[in-house]
Structures are given as C-alpha cells and as structure tokens.
Coordinates of C-alpha atoms in Angstrom, one line a residue:
X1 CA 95.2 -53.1 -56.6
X2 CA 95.3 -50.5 -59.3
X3 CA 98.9 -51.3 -60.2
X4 CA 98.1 -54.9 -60.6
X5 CA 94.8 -54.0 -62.7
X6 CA 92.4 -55.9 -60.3
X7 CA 90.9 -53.0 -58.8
X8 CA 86.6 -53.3 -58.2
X9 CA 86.1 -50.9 -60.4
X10 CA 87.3 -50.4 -63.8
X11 CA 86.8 -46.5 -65.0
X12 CA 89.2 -44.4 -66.8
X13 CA 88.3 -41.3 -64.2
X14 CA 88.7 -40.8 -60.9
X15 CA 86.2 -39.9 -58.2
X16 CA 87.4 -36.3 -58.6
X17 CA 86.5 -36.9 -62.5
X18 CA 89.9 -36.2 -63.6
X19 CA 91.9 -39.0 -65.5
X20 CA 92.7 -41.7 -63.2
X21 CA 96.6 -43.0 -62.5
X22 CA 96.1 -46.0 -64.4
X23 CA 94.8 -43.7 -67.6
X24 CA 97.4 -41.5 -67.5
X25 CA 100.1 -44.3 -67.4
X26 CA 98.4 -46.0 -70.5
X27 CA 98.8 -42.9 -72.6
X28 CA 101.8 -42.3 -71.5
X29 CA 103.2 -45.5 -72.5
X30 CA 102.3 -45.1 -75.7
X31 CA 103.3 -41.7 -75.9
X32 CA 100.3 -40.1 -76.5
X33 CA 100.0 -36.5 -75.4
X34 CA 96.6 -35.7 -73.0
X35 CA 95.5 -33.3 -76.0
X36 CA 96.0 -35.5 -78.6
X37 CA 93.7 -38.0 -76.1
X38 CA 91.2 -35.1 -76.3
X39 CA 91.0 -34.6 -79.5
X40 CA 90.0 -38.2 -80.4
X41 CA 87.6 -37.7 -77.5
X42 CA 86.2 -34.6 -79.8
X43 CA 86.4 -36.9 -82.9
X44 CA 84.3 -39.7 -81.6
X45 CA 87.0 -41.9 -80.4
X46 CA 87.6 -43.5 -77.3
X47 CA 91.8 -43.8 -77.0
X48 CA 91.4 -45.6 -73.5
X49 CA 90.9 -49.5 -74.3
X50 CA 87.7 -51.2 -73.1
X51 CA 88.3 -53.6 -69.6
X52 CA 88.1 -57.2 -71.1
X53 CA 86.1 -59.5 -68.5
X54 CA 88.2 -62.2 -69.3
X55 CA 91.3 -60.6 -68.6
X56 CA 90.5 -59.2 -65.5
X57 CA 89.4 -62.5 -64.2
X58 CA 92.4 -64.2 -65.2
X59 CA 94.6 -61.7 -64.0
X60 CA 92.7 -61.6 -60.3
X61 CA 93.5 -65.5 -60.5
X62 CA 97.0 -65.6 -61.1
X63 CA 97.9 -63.2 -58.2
X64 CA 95.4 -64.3 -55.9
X65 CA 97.8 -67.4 -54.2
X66 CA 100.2 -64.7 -53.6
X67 CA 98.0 -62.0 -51.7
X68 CA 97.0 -63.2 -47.8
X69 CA 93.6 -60.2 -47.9
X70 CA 92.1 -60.5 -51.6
X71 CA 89.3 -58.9 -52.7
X72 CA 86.8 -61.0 -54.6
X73 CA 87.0 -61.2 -58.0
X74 CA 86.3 -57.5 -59.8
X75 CA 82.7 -56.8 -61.3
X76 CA 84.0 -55.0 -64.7
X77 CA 82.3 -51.5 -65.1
X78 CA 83.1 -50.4 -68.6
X79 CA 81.8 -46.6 -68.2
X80 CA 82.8 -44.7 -71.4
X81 CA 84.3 -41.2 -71.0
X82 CA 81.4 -38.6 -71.7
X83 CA 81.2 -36.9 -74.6
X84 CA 79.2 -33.8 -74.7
X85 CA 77.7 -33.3 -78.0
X86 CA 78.8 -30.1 -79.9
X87 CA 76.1 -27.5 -79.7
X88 CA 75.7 -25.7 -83.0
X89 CA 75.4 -22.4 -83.2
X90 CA 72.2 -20.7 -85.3
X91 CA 73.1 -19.7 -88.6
X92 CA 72.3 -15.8 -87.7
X93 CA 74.9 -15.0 -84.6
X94 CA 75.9 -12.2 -82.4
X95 CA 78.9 -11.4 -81.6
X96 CA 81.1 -8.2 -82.3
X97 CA 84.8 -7.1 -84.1
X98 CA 87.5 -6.0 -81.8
X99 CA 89.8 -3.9 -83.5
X100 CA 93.3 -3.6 -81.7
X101 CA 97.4 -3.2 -82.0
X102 CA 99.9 -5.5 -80.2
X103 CA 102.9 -3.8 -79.5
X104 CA 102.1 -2.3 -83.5
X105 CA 101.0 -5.2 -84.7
X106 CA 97.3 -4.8 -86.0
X107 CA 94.6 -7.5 -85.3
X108 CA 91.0 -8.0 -85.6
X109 CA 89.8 -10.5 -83.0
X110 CA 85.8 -11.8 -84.4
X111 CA 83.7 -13.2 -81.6
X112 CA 80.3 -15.6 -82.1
X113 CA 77.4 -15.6 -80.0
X114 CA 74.9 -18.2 -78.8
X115 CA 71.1 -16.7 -78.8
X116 CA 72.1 -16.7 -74.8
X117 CA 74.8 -14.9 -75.4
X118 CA 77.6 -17.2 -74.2
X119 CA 80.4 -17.3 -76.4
X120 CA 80.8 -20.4 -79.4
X121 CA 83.6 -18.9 -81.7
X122 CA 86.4 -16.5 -82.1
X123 CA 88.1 -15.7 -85.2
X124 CA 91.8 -14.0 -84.7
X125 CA 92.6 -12.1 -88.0
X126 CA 96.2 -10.5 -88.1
X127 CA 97.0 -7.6 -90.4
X128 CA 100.1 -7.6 -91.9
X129 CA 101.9 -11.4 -90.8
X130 CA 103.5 -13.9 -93.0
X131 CA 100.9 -16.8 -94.5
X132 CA 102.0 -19.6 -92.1
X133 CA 101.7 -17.6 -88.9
X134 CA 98.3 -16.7 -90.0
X135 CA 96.9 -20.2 -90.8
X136 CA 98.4 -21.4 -87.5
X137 CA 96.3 -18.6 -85.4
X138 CA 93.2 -19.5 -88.0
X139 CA 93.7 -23.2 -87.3
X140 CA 93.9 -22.2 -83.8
X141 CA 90.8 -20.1 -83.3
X142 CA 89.0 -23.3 -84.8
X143 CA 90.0 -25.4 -82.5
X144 CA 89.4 -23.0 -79.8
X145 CA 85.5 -23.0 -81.4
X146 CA 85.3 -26.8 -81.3
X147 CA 86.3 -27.0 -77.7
X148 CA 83.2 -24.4 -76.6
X149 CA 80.9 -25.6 -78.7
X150 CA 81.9 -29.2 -76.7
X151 CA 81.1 -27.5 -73.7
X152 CA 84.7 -26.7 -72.6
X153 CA 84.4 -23.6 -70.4
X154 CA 86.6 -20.5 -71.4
X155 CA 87.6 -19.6 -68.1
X156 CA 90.0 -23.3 -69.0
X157 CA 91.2 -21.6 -72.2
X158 CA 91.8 -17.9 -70.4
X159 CA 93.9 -20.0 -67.7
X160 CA 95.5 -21.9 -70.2
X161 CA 96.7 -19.3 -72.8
X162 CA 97.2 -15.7 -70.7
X163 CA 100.8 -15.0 -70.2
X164 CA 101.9 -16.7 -73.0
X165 CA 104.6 -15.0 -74.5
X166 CA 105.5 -14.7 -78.0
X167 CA 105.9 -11.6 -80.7
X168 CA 104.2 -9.5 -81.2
X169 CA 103.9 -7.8 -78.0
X170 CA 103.9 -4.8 -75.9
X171 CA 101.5 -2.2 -75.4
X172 CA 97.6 -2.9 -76.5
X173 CA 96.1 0.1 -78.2
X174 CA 92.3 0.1 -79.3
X175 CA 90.8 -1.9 -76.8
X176 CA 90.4 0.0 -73.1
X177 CA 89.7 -4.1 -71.2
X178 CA 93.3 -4.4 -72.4
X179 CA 96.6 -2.2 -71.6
X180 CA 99.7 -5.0 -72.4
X181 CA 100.3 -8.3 -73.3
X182 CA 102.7 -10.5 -73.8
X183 CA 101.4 -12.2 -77.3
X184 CA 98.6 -11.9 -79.2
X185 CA 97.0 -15.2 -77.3
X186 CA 97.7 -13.4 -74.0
X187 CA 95.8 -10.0 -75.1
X188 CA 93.2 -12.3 -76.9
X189 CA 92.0 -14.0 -74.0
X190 CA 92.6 -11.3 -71.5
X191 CA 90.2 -9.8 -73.6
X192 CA 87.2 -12.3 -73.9
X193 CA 88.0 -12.5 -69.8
X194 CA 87.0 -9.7 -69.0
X195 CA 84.1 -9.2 -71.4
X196 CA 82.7 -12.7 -71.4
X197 CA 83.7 -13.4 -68.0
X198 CA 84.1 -10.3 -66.2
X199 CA 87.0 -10.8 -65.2
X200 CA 89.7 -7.5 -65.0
X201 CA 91.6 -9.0 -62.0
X202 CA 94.2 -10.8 -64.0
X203 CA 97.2 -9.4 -63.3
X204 CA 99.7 -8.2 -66.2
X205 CA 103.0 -10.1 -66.6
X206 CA 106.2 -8.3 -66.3
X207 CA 107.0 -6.8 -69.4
X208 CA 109.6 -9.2 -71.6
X209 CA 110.9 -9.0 -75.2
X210 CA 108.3 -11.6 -76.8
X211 CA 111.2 -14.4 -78.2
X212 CA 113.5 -14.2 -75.1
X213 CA 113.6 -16.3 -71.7
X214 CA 115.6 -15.1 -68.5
X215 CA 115.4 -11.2 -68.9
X216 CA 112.8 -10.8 -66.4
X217 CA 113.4 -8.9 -63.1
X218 CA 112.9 -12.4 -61.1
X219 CA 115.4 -14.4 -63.9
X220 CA 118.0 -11.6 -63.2
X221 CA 118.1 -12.1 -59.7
X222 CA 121.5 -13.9 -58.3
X223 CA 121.5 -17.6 -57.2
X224 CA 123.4 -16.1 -54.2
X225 CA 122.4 -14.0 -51.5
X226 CA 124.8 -11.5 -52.3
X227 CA 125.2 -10.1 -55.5
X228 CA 128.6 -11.2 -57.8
X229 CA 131.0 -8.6 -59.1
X230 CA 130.5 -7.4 -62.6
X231 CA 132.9 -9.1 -64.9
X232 CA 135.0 -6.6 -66.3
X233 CA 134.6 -6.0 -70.0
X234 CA 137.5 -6.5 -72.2
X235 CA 138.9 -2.8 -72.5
X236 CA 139.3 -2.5 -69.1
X237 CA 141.2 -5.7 -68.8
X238 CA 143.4 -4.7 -71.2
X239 CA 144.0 -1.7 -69.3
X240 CA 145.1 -3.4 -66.2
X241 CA 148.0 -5.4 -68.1
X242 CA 151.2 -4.0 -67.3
X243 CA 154.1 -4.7 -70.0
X244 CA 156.7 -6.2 -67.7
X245 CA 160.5 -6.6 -69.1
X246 CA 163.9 -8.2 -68.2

C-alpha cells in the first residue's frame, strides 16, 4: 500500500523514527543527498512535500476496482518532521584549547561549553596548511557547531568521522587521550570521545599512508587461499634469456 501511496497513514518517518521507504525514494528521485535533506531541515525547510487530500483520495479510487481486500479510504496525517530549535550558547563559555601534532602537523582544536557542560562548538585551527584546506576544516567545525547546538548527539559525529583517513596523519603528540590517527578529523573526535564522552575504547585503525587505499595488512591479503608467486622483476628476467643461434 506504500508503493501505491494509499497507505493509512501518511508520515515521512517510520515507527522506528528513521526516514520511511517512501521518503528515501522521493529524495532519491530527485537526487537529493540525505545531508543536503538535513540541512534544509536545519534551515527551516521542509524538503519532503506535504500529502495533498485530494490526491490521496483520488489515487485510493482509481486502484480500488482492481484490489479484492481494500482498505477504506486513508485519513491524511500531515505530521511535519521535528525540528529542534538551536540552543544558543551564553555569550561567556567554557571550554578549553587542545594543543597537539598529527603525524608533525600542528593543530589547535578549541572546544565551547554549555553552562552544563555539554559540548556546543569546536573550532579546528591548523598551523601551517594552505588557505583552502583551512577554510574547509573552519567551514566544517561550523557546521559541526550547528548540528549540536540542534541537538544532534556527538556520539553520531564520533561514529561518523573516526577512521577517516586523510593527510596529515601518523603519530599524535601533545595530547595523552590520543596516541594515532589517521586524519586530523579521526584524532579530532577520538579526542572529544573520550573527554566528552568517556569513551577510550575505540580502537586505533591500522596504520595507512593518509592519500592511499589498498596498502593495509587486510587489502594485501590474496584473493586465493594460497599465496601467488612473486612476479619477477625485470633484471632477473633478463637474466633468464638465453641468446640462442643457428
């Protein structure tokens, strides 16, 4: 009944409150990403159209001949998506500086404090990167704000955005909650885990040159159960030619 939009209920969730089948297949049809959704969502906007009474009813007509068990006609429950409202943080804040190096890359990562002490803002400031890496991290960390201040939860962010991998990486120095990462979002929310959350259980990722895919110890492992020869390099090729003559 989904599928044919004549289901009782018209709601753009599910009972489990996540986006329902018939949501997702509206955005996707119009190629509009599930962030890009929430964003609007953060904006005001609702992107998920309003059920129109009138279409409803004369869509439940049309296929009603053709259906031996139909439901009565739908009662339309137009429930908006919620919208939490942003919670502003007081103009005098806690919060602390974190001074640290990624694999020798220096950062300051800037926390902001409710008068509860849960977190409402982080600032990522990098040392020595070019311009545009930097506005896209201070972009980033603003968006980051929004989303808590909307009541998104940072255990969703830490899940999101640890073992992300990008340079710089490596070894962490200057911050003991912290020993590697794998990018500076992957040491940035490793850290406000485990001092906003408590959480030190997250295990480290297998250490990986930031800008490369497949070099891992699982990547490396054969398709086969049994390992393939070594190809032989080129000098030893050419050591196995043999001049052969007339």
């Amino acid at each position: 009944m989904e599928t044919g939009g004549i289901a009782p209920a018209f709601s753009p969730l599910n009972q489990s409150g996540e986006l329902s089948r018939a949501s997702r297949a509206y955005l996707a049809a119009r190629s509009i990403p599930i962030e890009t959704a929430f964003a609007a969502l953060l904006r005001g906007e609702n992107p998920l159209p309003e059920a129109d009474v009138a279409a409803h009813a004369a869509m439940h007509d049309a296929v009603a001949p053709f259906i031996d068990a139909m439901p009565a006609r739908p009662e339309i429950h137009t429930a908006p998506m919620p919208v939490r409202p942003r919670r502003e943080l007081p103009a005098r804040r806690a919060g602390y500086t974190q001074k640290a190096a990624v694999g020798g890359h220096k950062l300051y990562l800037r926390t902001g404090e409710y008068d509860d002490g849960q977190l409402g803002e982080i600032f990522i400031a990098l040392h020595k990167e070019g311009p545009a890496f930097r506005g896209l991290m201070d972009n980033f960390a603003v968006a980051v704000s929004i989303g808590l201040q909307h009541g998104v939860p940072l255990a969703d962010f830490v899940t999101a955005f640890t073992f992300t991998r990008f340079g710089a990486a490596g070894t962490v120095e200057g911050d003991p909650a912290v020993s590697h990462a794998t990018s500076v979002l992957d040491y940035a929310f490793r850290h406000l885990a485990a001092n906003y959350l408590g959480r030190r259980d997250i295990p480290e990722a297998e250490p990986e040159d930031g800008d490369t895919i497949g070099q891992g110890a699982r990547d490396r492992a054969p398709l086969l159960p049994l390992d393939l020869p070594a190809e032989a390099s080129p000098r030893a090729r050419r050591r196995g030619f043999r001049v052969v003559s007339k």
